[in-house]
C-alpha cells in the first residue's frame, strides 16, 4: 500500500504533483490586499470544495471507465483545482502579519504549506517547470527494458520486471532486469537538475530556503527539527533492523553463496523488489524451516465462496464494531468491487469521498485472497477518516499530518489478527503461539525492511534541493545513503552516467516520501495505544481492537479533528503522547527480535 496515490485527498496539494501543467499560465498569485482574511478564507474554502468535487467526479469516471475522453475531462478538472490551490497558497502569504483568529491562522498555515511544488512568478519559467515534471513523469510511465534488438511488446514493462524480481531466483536474470529498469532514468537527469533550480526559485519566492525546506515546513515544527525527529525515530528501530538484516543476509548467502558477503551490504537485486524496500517476496528463501504453520485465509475465502462484496462487509463490521456508523447505501451502489469484463479500469485500490461529505466509495478489483482482505480494511480506513472530518471547513478536511491518513488504515489492518478472524467467524481455531515467529517475520520483511528506504528518498532530495549535493554527485550520494541506512549495494559500479534515484516513481513525479516513514512508525504507536485502551494485555501482535467501544471512541475523536489542529494534538487525543514514538514498533516485534538474535549467534551483524 506504500506509494499509493491516495485519491481521498482531492483537496489541497496531492494533485499538484500530478498535473503540473496548470501551474504555468494562470499563476496569478496576485495580491488582494484590500480583502480581509475572513473573506479570503471563505472564498478559498468554497472554491476548493467546489473544484474538488468536480475533480473527484471526473476522476472517478476516468478511473472506472478509461477512455481518451474521460482522461481529458479528468485532467481538465484537476488542472482547474490545482491552479486554484496554487493561487490560494501564494495569496495566503499576504496575511502573514495580519491580525486574525486562531482558526483563521491555522487555515492560512495549512493553505500555505499545501504545495509540493511552487512555480516561479516568471510565466516562462513556470511553464518550463510544468513541462519538465510532465516529461519526467512521461519518461517513467513509458519506461521499458528492451533487450538487444527488441521493441514493442517484447520489451519488459515495470509490472513484468516487478514480477521477475519477486519470483525468479536466478541471480544473473535478476541483475539483468534490475539494471534494465534502471536504464530508463539517465535521460531524466538533466531535466531533474533544471527542475531543482526552478522549483527552488518558486519556493524561495514563497519565503522558503528551498523546496526541501518547504516540504519540511508542513509538520508544525521548524524544518531542521523535523529532520532530527526522523533520525531520532530511526535510532529507536535501528537495532531491530540490524537483526533482521543480518538474518536475511545469512539466509541469502546460504542460497546464493559468495555473491552475498558475510558481513557487507546485501546486493540490492536479490531482495525481491526493485528498490529493496519490501523483502516479503523472498520469504520462501529466508522463512523458518517448514514455513509458518498458519491458517490460509485465502483458502477459507475460496472454499466458503465469500464474494468481494461480502469481504467488504467484514471490513465494514470492523468499523461498526468500534461504534462508527455503517457505510451509506450509496457506498454499496456506487463502489467498484470487481474488475469489469467490458471496459478498462484502474485496478489500483483507492478510497474516495466524492462530495467531501458522505458520498463514500472505493474502487478495487478484489480477489479472494488474504492480501485483498487486509487491503479492504486499509482502504475503508481512508473512507471512515474522510467521513469523520467532513464537518470541518474544507481546508481542514485532511489528516493531521500526511503520515496519519495511511497510518489509520494500517492500524486497523494490524488488528486483523488470527484471533479477530476467529471472532469474525472466518476461522475455527486461531493458530498456536508457536506460529507467531513465521507471521511476525513475514510482516517484518514488509514493514520493517521498508523503514530505511523510507528515509533515504527524502534525505537524498533534501540535500539535492539545498544544493549540498550537486548534479555531478547525484548517484554517488544516492548509493552512499542506501548503503548507510539500508545496508544494500548495487550489483555493479554505478557512476554518474546513471541516475538511479530516477528509477523510483516518487522522484520524477515529485511526490514527498517522508510521509510513508511516518505512517510506518505511527501505525504501531496507534495500535499500542488503542489495544491498551481496549484492555488487551496479550503481546501486541496478538491484540485486536475489534468490538471495543473505548478504542473506537478514541479513534473517532482523532479522526474528527482532521487537520484543524497541529498534529501533536491529534496524536495526544489518540495515544496520550505528544511525540511520535517508534518504541511501539520495537515492542510489537520484540518476540521476533529475540528469535532473530538467537539465529544470528556467531554471525556478523551490520556492514
Ligand atoms: Zn492507503
mmCIF file with all atom_site columns, N, CA and C and ligand atoms in Angstrom, residues 1 4 6 8 378-379 382 405-406 410, ligand 1:
data_model
loop_
_atom_site.group_PDB
_atom_site.id
_atom_site.type_symbol
_atom_site.label_atom_id
_atom_site.label_alt_id
_atom_site.label_comp_id
_atom_site.label_asym_id
_atom_site.label_entity_id
_atom_site.label_seq_id
_atom_site.pdbx_PDB_ins_code
_atom_site.Cartn_x
_atom_site.Cartn_y
_atom_site.Cartn_z
_atom_site.occupancy
_atom_site.B_iso_or_equiv
_atom_site.pdbx_formal_charge
_atom_site.auth_seq_id
_atom_site.auth_comp_id
_atom_site.auth_asym_id
_atom_site.auth_atom_id
_atom_site.pdbx_PDB_model_num
ATOM   1  N  N   . UNK A 1 1   ? 0.806   -1.198 0.000  1.00 0.00 ? 1   UNK A N   1
ATOM   2  C  CA  . UNK A 1 1   ? 0.000   0.000  0.000  1.00 0.00 ? 1   UNK A CA  1
ATOM   3  C  C   . UNK A 1 1   ? 0.844   1.255  0.000  1.00 0.00 ? 1   UNK A C   1
ATOM   4  N  N   . UNK A 1 4   ? 0.965   4.361  -2.775 1.00 0.00 ? 4   UNK A N   1
ATOM   5  C  CA  . UNK A 1 4   ? -0.334  4.591  -3.387 1.00 0.00 ? 4   UNK A CA  1
ATOM   6  C  C   . UNK A 1 4   ? -0.651  6.069  -3.395 1.00 0.00 ? 4   UNK A C   1
ATOM   7  N  N   . UNK A 1 6   ? -3.125  8.587  -2.854 1.00 0.00 ? 6   UNK A N   1
ATOM   8  C  CA  . UNK A 1 6   ? -4.433  8.476  -2.225 1.00 0.00 ? 6   UNK A CA  1
ATOM   9  C  C   . UNK A 1 6   ? -5.466  9.369  -2.891 1.00 0.00 ? 6   UNK A C   1
ATOM   10 N  N   . UNK A 1 8   ? -8.372  9.978  -1.894 1.00 0.00 ? 8   UNK A N   1
ATOM   11 C  CA  . UNK A 1 8   ? -9.293  10.651 -0.990 1.00 0.00 ? 8   UNK A CA  1
ATOM   12 C  C   . UNK A 1 8   ? -8.852  12.077 -0.751 1.00 0.00 ? 8   UNK A C   1
ATOM   13 N  N   . UNK A 1 378 ? -7.735  -1.611 5.076  1.00 0.00 ? 378 UNK A N   1
ATOM   14 C  CA  . UNK A 1 378 ? -6.893  -0.421 4.913  1.00 0.00 ? 378 UNK A CA  1
ATOM   15 C  C   . UNK A 1 378 ? -7.653  0.693  4.180  1.00 0.00 ? 378 UNK A C   1
ATOM   16 N  N   . UNK A 1 379 ? -8.258  0.357  3.049  1.00 0.00 ? 379 UNK A N   1
ATOM   17 C  CA  . UNK A 1 379 ? -8.955  1.375  2.251  1.00 0.00 ? 379 UNK A CA  1
ATOM   18 C  C   . UNK A 1 379 ? -10.154 1.949  3.004  1.00 0.00 ? 379 UNK A C   1
ATOM   19 N  N   . UNK A 1 382 ? -9.393  4.881  5.147  1.00 0.00 ? 382 UNK A N   1
ATOM   20 C  CA  . UNK A 1 382 ? -9.451  6.189  4.472  1.00 0.00 ? 382 UNK A CA  1
ATOM   21 C  C   . UNK A 1 382 ? -10.892 6.703  4.420  1.00 0.00 ? 382 UNK A C   1
ATOM   22 N  N   . UNK A 1 405 ? -2.981  9.641  7.384  1.00 0.00 ? 405 UNK A N   1
ATOM   23 C  CA  . UNK A 1 405 ? -4.041  9.036  6.575  1.00 0.00 ? 405 UNK A CA  1
ATOM   24 C  C   . UNK A 1 405 ? -3.734  7.582  6.247  1.00 0.00 ? 405 UNK A C   1
ATOM   25 N  N   . UNK A 1 406 ? -2.488  7.316  5.850  1.00 0.00 ? 406 UNK A N   1
ATOM   26 C  CA  . UNK A 1 406 ? -2.104  5.933  5.571  1.00 0.00 ? 406 UNK A CA  1
ATOM   27 C  C   . UNK A 1 406 ? -2.049  5.113  6.856  1.00 0.00 ? 406 UNK A C   1
ATOM   28 N  N   . UNK A 1 410 ? -3.774  1.293  8.120  1.00 0.00 ? 410 UNK A N   1
ATOM   29 C  CA  . UNK A 1 410 ? -2.851  0.221  8.502  1.00 0.00 ? 410 UNK A CA  1
ATOM   30 C  C   . UNK A 1 410 ? -2.999  -0.167 9.970  1.00 0.00 ? 410 UNK A C   1
HETATM 31 ZN ZN1 . LIG B 2 .   ? -3.816  3.890  1.573  1.00 0.00 ? 1   LIG B ZN1 1
#
